[in-house]
Coordinates of C-alpha atoms in Angstrom, one line a residue:
M1 CA 50.3 -25.1 25.0
T2 CA 47.0 -22.6 24.4
R3 CA 46.0 -22.2 21.0
K4 CA 45.2 -19.2 19.7
D5 CA 41.3 -18.7 18.7
P6 CA 40.6 -19.8 15.1
V7 CA 38.8 -16.6 14.7
K8 CA 40.0 -12.9 15.9
L9 CA 37.2 -12.0 18.2
I10 CA 36.7 -8.7 15.6
W11 CA 35.9 -10.6 12.8
L12 CA 33.5 -12.4 14.2
F13 CA 31.8 -9.9 16.0
L14 CA 31.8 -7.8 12.5
G15 CA 30.6 -10.7 10.8
S16 CA 27.7 -10.7 13.3
L17 CA 27.0 -7.8 12.4
I18 CA 27.3 -7.6 8.4
V19 CA 24.8 -10.8 8.4
N20 CA 22.1 -9.3 10.5
T21 CA 22.4 -6.1 9.0
G22 CA 21.5 -7.5 5.4
I23 CA 19.1 -10.0 6.9
S24 CA 17.7 -6.8 8.1
F25 CA 17.1 -5.5 4.9
I26 CA 14.8 -7.7 3.1
W27 CA 12.4 -9.3 5.5
P28 CA 10.9 -6.5 7.0
L29 CA 9.5 -5.8 3.1
T30 CA 8.2 -8.8 3.0
T31 CA 4.6 -8.3 3.5
I32 CA 4.6 -4.1 2.2
Y33 CA 6.3 -5.5 -1.6
M34 CA 4.2 -8.3 -1.5
H35 CA 1.2 -6.4 -1.3
E36 CA 1.3 -2.9 -2.5
Y37 CA 3.9 -4.5 -5.5
L38 CA 3.3 -7.7 -6.1
H39 CA -0.8 -7.4 -5.4
E40 CA -0.4 -10.9 -3.2
P41 CA -3.4 -10.7 -0.5
L42 CA -2.0 -9.8 2.8
T43 CA -2.7 -14.2 3.7
V44 CA 0.2 -15.1 0.9
A45 CA 2.8 -13.1 2.7
A46 CA 1.8 -14.3 6.1
M47 CA 2.3 -17.8 4.5
V48 CA 5.6 -17.0 3.3
L49 CA 6.9 -15.6 6.2
L50 CA 6.0 -18.6 8.0
V51 CA 7.4 -20.9 5.5
N52 CA 10.6 -18.4 5.2
S53 CA 10.8 -18.8 9.3
G54 CA 10.4 -22.7 8.9
F55 CA 13.3 -22.8 6.0
T56 CA 15.4 -20.6 9.0
V57 CA 14.6 -23.2 11.9
L58 CA 16.6 -25.5 9.3
G59 CA 19.4 -23.7 8.5
N60 CA 19.5 -23.7 12.3
F61 CA 19.4 -27.0 13.1
L62 CA 21.3 -28.2 9.7
G63 CA 24.1 -25.4 10.4
G64 CA 24.2 -26.7 14.2
F65 CA 24.7 -30.2 12.6
L66 CA 27.2 -29.7 10.2
F67 CA 29.0 -27.9 12.4
D68 CA 29.5 -30.4 14.6
K69 CA 29.9 -33.7 12.4
W70 CA 31.1 -31.6 9.0
H71 CA 33.3 -29.4 9.1
P72 CA 32.7 -25.7 10.7
Y73 CA 34.6 -24.1 7.6
Q74 CA 32.7 -25.0 5.4
T75 CA 29.1 -24.8 6.8
M76 CA 29.7 -21.3 7.2
I77 CA 30.7 -20.8 3.6
L78 CA 27.8 -23.0 2.5
G79 CA 25.6 -20.5 4.3
I80 CA 26.7 -17.5 3.5
S81 CA 26.8 -19.0 0.0
I82 CA 23.3 -20.3 -0.3
S83 CA 22.5 -16.2 1.5
G84 CA 24.6 -14.7 -1.2
I85 CA 23.4 -16.5 -4.7
S86 CA 20.0 -15.6 -3.9
A87 CA 20.7 -12.1 -2.5
G88 CA 22.0 -12.2 -6.1
L89 CA 19.2 -13.3 -8.0
L90 CA 16.9 -11.2 -6.7
I91 CA 18.3 -8.0 -7.9
F92 CA 17.1 -9.6 -11.0
F93 CA 14.3 -11.8 -10.5
H94 CA 12.2 -10.0 -7.9
G95 CA 8.5 -11.5 -9.2
W96 CA 6.0 -13.4 -8.0
P97 CA 6.0 -16.5 -7.3
T98 CA 10.3 -16.3 -7.5
Y99 CA 10.5 -13.6 -5.2
A100 CA 9.3 -15.6 -2.3
I101 CA 11.0 -18.5 -3.5
L102 CA 14.6 -16.7 -2.9
L103 CA 13.0 -15.2 0.4
I104 CA 13.2 -18.8 1.8
T105 CA 16.2 -20.0 0.6
I106 CA 17.7 -17.1 2.0
G107 CA 16.0 -18.3 5.5
L108 CA 17.8 -21.4 4.7
G109 CA 21.1 -19.7 4.5
N110 CA 21.0 -17.2 7.3
G111 CA 19.8 -20.1 9.5
M112 CA 23.2 -22.0 8.7
V113 CA 25.3 -18.8 9.1
N114 CA 23.5 -17.8 12.4
T115 CA 23.9 -21.1 14.1
G116 CA 27.6 -21.1 12.0
V117 CA 28.2 -17.9 14.2
N118 CA 27.2 -18.9 18.0
S119 CA 29.3 -22.1 17.3
T120 CA 31.9 -20.5 16.4
A121 CA 31.9 -18.8 20.0
T122 CA 32.5 -22.1 21.3
L123 CA 35.0 -22.4 19.7
I124 CA 36.8 -19.0 21.2
K125 CA 39.0 -19.4 24.5
S126 CA 40.6 -15.8 25.1
K127 CA 37.5 -14.6 25.9
Q128 CA 34.3 -16.2 29.2
T129 CA 31.3 -17.5 25.8
S130 CA 29.5 -15.4 28.2
Y131 CA 30.8 -12.5 27.3
I132 CA 30.9 -13.3 23.7
F133 CA 27.4 -14.0 23.4
N134 CA 26.7 -10.4 25.1
V135 CA 28.8 -9.1 22.6
L136 CA 27.4 -11.0 19.8
Y137 CA 23.3 -10.2 20.7
F138 CA 24.3 -6.5 20.8
T139 CA 25.9 -7.0 17.0
S140 CA 22.8 -8.8 16.1
N141 CA 20.4 -6.0 17.3
L142 CA 22.4 -3.2 16.4
G143 CA 22.7 -5.1 12.8
L144 CA 18.8 -5.0 13.1
V145 CA 18.7 -0.9 14.1
F146 CA 21.1 0.0 10.9
G147 CA 19.5 -1.9 8.6
S148 CA 15.9 -0.7 9.4
L149 CA 17.5 2.8 9.1
I150 CA 19.0 2.5 5.8
V151 CA 16.2 0.5 4.3
G152 CA 14.0 4.0 4.9
L153 CA 16.4 5.6 3.1
I154 CA 17.5 3.4 0.2
L155 CA 13.5 2.1 -0.6
P156 CA 12.5 5.2 -2.2
L157 CA 15.2 4.9 -4.8
G158 CA 13.4 1.5 -5.8
I159 CA 13.7 -2.4 -4.3
T160 CA 16.3 -3.5 -6.8
Y161 CA 19.1 -1.2 -5.1
I162 CA 17.5 -3.1 -1.7
F163 CA 18.8 -6.3 -2.8
L164 CA 22.0 -5.3 -4.0
L165 CA 23.2 -3.8 -0.8
A166 CA 22.1 -7.0 0.7
F167 CA 24.0 -8.9 -2.0
I168 CA 27.0 -7.1 -1.5
L169 CA 26.7 -7.3 2.5
F170 CA 26.5 -11.5 2.3
A171 CA 29.2 -11.2 -0.4
G172 CA 31.1 -9.3 2.3
F173 CA 31.1 -11.5 4.5
S174 CA 31.3 -14.9 2.6
V175 CA 35.2 -12.7 1.8
V176 CA 35.9 -12.7 5.3
I177 CA 34.9 -16.0 6.4
V178 CA 37.0 -17.8 4.1
L179 CA 40.1 -15.6 4.8
E180 CA 39.5 -15.1 9.0
F181 CA 37.8 -18.4 9.8
K182 CA 40.7 -20.6 8.5
G183 CA 41.3 -21.9 11.8
L184 CA 37.9 -23.5 12.6
N185 CA 38.6 -27.0 11.6
D186 CA 41.5 -27.0 13.5
A187 CA 40.3 -25.8 16.4
K188 CA 37.0 -28.3 16.2
E189 CA 39.6 -31.4 15.6
A190 CA 41.6 -30.6 18.0
V191 CA 38.3 -30.7 21.0
K192 CA 37.3 -34.4 19.2
S193 CA 40.6 -35.8 19.7
G194 CA 39.8 -34.7 23.4
R195 CA 43.6 -32.5 22.8
E196 CA 42.0 -29.7 24.7
T197 CA 39.6 -30.7 26.9
E198 CA 41.1 -29.2 29.7
L199 CA 40.4 -26.1 27.3
T200 CA 36.9 -26.4 26.6
G201 CA 35.1 -27.0 29.3
A202 CA 36.0 -30.4 30.9
G203 CA 33.4 -30.7 34.4
T204 CA 30.9 -30.2 32.6
T205 CA 28.1 -32.1 33.1
F206 CA 25.3 -32.8 30.3
D207 CA 22.3 -31.7 31.2
R208 CA 19.6 -32.2 28.3
T209 CA 16.8 -31.3 31.3
G210 CA 18.2 -28.4 31.8
I211 CA 18.3 -27.2 28.7
I212 CA 15.2 -28.7 27.1
L213 CA 13.6 -26.8 30.0
V214 CA 15.1 -23.3 29.3
L215 CA 14.7 -23.7 25.5
V216 CA 10.6 -23.7 26.6
C217 CA 11.4 -20.6 28.7
L218 CA 13.1 -18.7 25.6
F219 CA 10.1 -20.2 22.7
V220 CA 7.2 -18.3 25.2
S221 CA 9.4 -15.4 25.6
W222 CA 10.1 -14.9 21.8
I223 CA 6.6 -16.1 21.1
A224 CA 5.2 -12.7 23.4
Y225 CA 7.7 -10.7 22.3
E226 CA 6.1 -11.2 18.9
Q227 CA 3.0 -9.4 19.8
W228 CA 5.1 -6.4 20.3
Q229 CA 6.5 -6.8 16.7
S230 CA 2.8 -7.5 15.2
N231 CA -1.1 -7.7 17.6
I232 CA 0.1 -4.8 19.9
S233 CA 0.9 -1.9 16.9
T234 CA -2.7 -3.0 15.9
Y235 CA -4.2 -2.0 19.5
M236 CA -2.3 1.1 19.6
I237 CA -3.7 2.0 16.4
S238 CA -7.4 1.3 18.5
L239 CA -6.1 3.4 21.0
G240 CA -5.9 6.0 19.0
M241 CA -2.0 6.3 19.1
S242 CA 0.2 7.1 15.5
V243 CA 1.7 4.6 13.7
R244 CA 4.9 7.2 14.4
S245 CA 4.2 6.5 18.3
Y246 CA 4.5 2.6 17.6
S247 CA 8.0 3.1 15.6
L248 CA 9.0 5.3 18.1
L249 CA 8.8 2.1 21.1
W250 CA 11.3 0.3 19.3
T251 CA 13.6 3.4 18.8
L252 CA 14.2 3.2 22.6
N253 CA 14.2 -0.7 22.7
G254 CA 17.3 -0.2 20.3
I255 CA 19.1 3.2 22.6
L256 CA 18.0 1.0 25.8
I257 CA 19.7 -2.3 23.9
V258 CA 22.8 0.1 22.7
F259 CA 23.1 1.2 26.1
F260 CA 22.5 -1.2 28.7
Q261 CA 24.0 -4.4 26.4
P262 CA 28.0 -3.2 27.0
L263 CA 27.1 -2.4 30.5
L264 CA 26.2 -5.9 31.1
T265 CA 29.3 -6.9 29.5
H266 CA 31.2 -5.3 31.4
F267 CA 29.9 -7.3 34.7
D268 CA 30.0 -10.4 32.8
D269 CA 32.5 -12.4 35.4
F270 CA 29.0 -11.6 38.5
L271 CA 26.6 -12.2 36.2
T272 CA 27.8 -15.5 34.9
Q273 CA 28.8 -16.7 38.8
H274 CA 24.5 -15.9 38.6
L275 CA 23.6 -17.6 35.2
R276 CA 20.4 -18.9 36.6
G277 CA 19.4 -16.0 38.9
R278 CA 20.4 -13.7 35.2
L279 CA 18.0 -16.0 33.7
Y280 CA 14.9 -16.0 35.7
T281 CA 15.4 -12.0 36.4
G282 CA 14.8 -10.9 33.0
F283 CA 12.1 -14.0 32.0
I284 CA 9.7 -12.4 34.6
L285 CA 10.7 -8.8 33.7
F286 CA 9.3 -10.1 30.1
A287 CA 6.1 -11.0 32.0
V288 CA 5.9 -7.9 34.2
A289 CA 6.2 -6.0 30.8
F290 CA 2.6 -7.9 29.6
L291 CA 1.0 -7.0 32.9
F292 CA 1.7 -3.3 32.5
L293 CA -0.7 -3.8 29.2
I294 CA -3.6 -4.9 30.7
T295 CA -4.3 -1.6 31.7
A296 CA -2.7 0.6 29.4
T297 CA -4.6 3.1 27.9
H298 CA -1.8 6.1 27.7
Y299 CA 1.6 5.7 25.9
A300 CA 3.5 6.4 28.8
A301 CA 2.2 2.5 29.7
F302 CA 3.5 1.3 26.2
M303 CA 6.8 3.5 26.8
I304 CA 7.5 1.8 30.2
A305 CA 6.2 -1.7 29.1
M306 CA 8.7 -1.5 26.4
A307 CA 11.7 -0.3 28.9
V308 CA 11.2 -3.4 30.8
L309 CA 10.6 -5.4 28.2
T310 CA 14.2 -4.3 26.3
I311 CA 16.0 -5.1 30.0
G312 CA 14.2 -8.3 30.2
E313 CA 14.8 -9.1 26.5
I314 CA 19.2 -8.2 27.2
L315 CA 19.3 -10.4 30.8
A316 CA 17.0 -13.3 29.9
F317 CA 18.5 -13.9 25.4
P318 CA 22.1 -13.8 25.6
A319 CA 21.9 -16.0 28.7
V320 CA 20.4 -19.2 27.3
S321 CA 23.4 -19.4 24.8
T322 CA 25.5 -19.5 27.4
F323 CA 23.3 -21.7 29.6
V324 CA 23.3 -24.1 27.0
N325 CA 26.8 -24.2 25.8
D326 CA 27.8 -25.3 29.5
R327 CA 25.3 -27.7 30.1
A328 CA 25.9 -29.6 26.2
S329 CA 27.7 -31.9 25.6
L330 CA 31.6 -31.5 24.1
L331 CA 31.2 -32.1 20.9
E332 CA 27.7 -31.3 20.3
K333 CA 27.4 -27.5 21.4
G334 CA 27.6 -26.7 17.5
K335 CA 24.2 -28.7 17.8
Y336 CA 22.9 -27.3 20.9
Q337 CA 23.4 -23.5 19.7
G338 CA 21.4 -24.6 16.2
F339 CA 18.7 -25.5 19.2
V340 CA 19.2 -22.1 20.6
M341 CA 18.7 -20.2 17.3
A342 CA 15.7 -22.5 16.3
T343 CA 14.0 -22.2 19.5
A344 CA 14.4 -18.5 18.9
S345 CA 13.0 -18.4 15.2
A346 CA 10.3 -21.0 16.0
G347 CA 8.9 -18.4 18.3
R348 CA 9.3 -16.0 15.9
A349 CA 7.5 -17.2 13.5
F350 CA 3.8 -18.5 15.5
G351 CA 3.8 -15.7 17.6
P352 CA 2.0 -13.2 15.5
L353 CA -0.5 -16.6 14.4
I354 CA -1.3 -17.6 18.1
G355 CA -1.6 -14.2 19.1
A356 CA -4.3 -13.0 16.4
L357 CA -5.7 -16.4 17.4
V358 CA -6.1 -15.5 21.0
I359 CA -7.6 -11.9 19.8
E360 CA -10.0 -12.8 17.9
A361 CA -11.3 -15.5 19.9
I362 CA -11.6 -13.4 23.3
S363 CA -9.3 -10.3 23.3
Y364 CA -6.1 -7.9 23.6
Q365 CA -6.2 -7.7 27.3
S366 CA -7.4 -11.5 27.6
L367 CA -3.3 -12.0 24.7
F368 CA -1.6 -9.8 27.6
I369 CA -2.4 -12.1 31.0
V370 CA -2.0 -15.2 28.4
A371 CA 1.3 -14.0 27.8
A372 CA 2.4 -13.1 31.6
G373 CA 1.1 -16.2 32.5
L374 CA 2.5 -18.8 29.8
V375 CA 5.9 -16.6 30.9
L376 CA 5.8 -17.1 34.7
L377 CA 4.8 -21.3 34.6
S378 CA 7.6 -21.8 32.4
V379 CA 9.9 -20.2 34.3
L380 CA 8.0 -21.9 37.2
I381 CA 8.8 -25.0 36.1
F382 CA 12.3 -24.9 35.3
D383 CA 13.3 -23.1 38.7
V384 CA 11.0 -26.4 40.7
V385 CA 12.9 -29.4 38.0
S386 CA 15.9 -27.7 38.2
K387 CA 15.7 -26.9 42.9
R388 CA 14.3 -31.2 42.8
K389 CA 17.5 -32.2 40.3
T390 CA 20.0 -30.6 42.0
T391 CA 18.3 -31.9 45.7
A392 CA 18.8 -35.0 44.2
I393 CA 22.4 -35.1 43.2
T394 CA 23.4 -33.7 46.4
K395 CA 21.3 -36.9 47.6
Q396 CA 23.1 -39.0 45.9
N397 CA 26.5 -38.2 46.4

């Protein structure tokens, strides 16, 4: 008999929304808060963000490992407890260097939680995993949009209220986990015991090479994506455009995600059947967006590039989780979802630095060419190696 889902989908999606809203209350303020309020140099703020990203990657790996090898339920509780306690301490202790230390521990906890959410998706049986990853990507982005909007309203009242609100959200999600995620351990044990092999991907072929290559595509794409959140803003200002014009690009990004992501979810069956095509199309659109920027001098060109980038993003990023899940070994799906989250976190961490080095050494236009070229090269390698492997398997059979 088919077992029930270990977690109701509504609680999984709501949890993703809550935790990503809480995250967006804290990390976007780091540079401004450390420089303007704590009077630390921008280089120090950049180093704190880099270490925070490093601990987020560590949390991704640790969360995936503990989800598979220990207890999923306790892993989720541990991760959200680290985040919640850190946010709670920030309410009272947000001077230097306490702020930096607690920001780093929040990164560790959030890394564990986000990997736990994605790993939980692999145990859901009432919907296709691809559908769940699509919705999770939507809720995570919606949380970032909500968080950014709320921060703008609350920050004038004082930074303490931002930390208080983040703590309330993390505490709220911890209650959800305690009450609604109890079935995780039993579901994982059922998979380990082999009692539900037929329900959890029997016939799935473990494909380490495919996983590594698609993660390389993801890493390169996130490095490129981060240019929009860092170096492209200064490039637009150098062309005489305003900060408000730049921020409106992210409004366009949010609108397109909110509109198109549910539409893609509606066609989930078709997209799952053509998963490689979805990945190729998404990553290629990423590259095309940067090709638009090479000669961009007017605001309209930046809007078109952002629109193309966003469509590529919603096609490729959720599909990576599905691709990896389909090819991960049955008992290590949590670990490999941790790899997905860690790869994205690493791309976010190194993207601004790599972009700045290219700009200083050559030019902005060279950065756009390099970004497009690396994404296209990674996709080409992924495609060629995958086809060779498929041909080799066919000949053996």
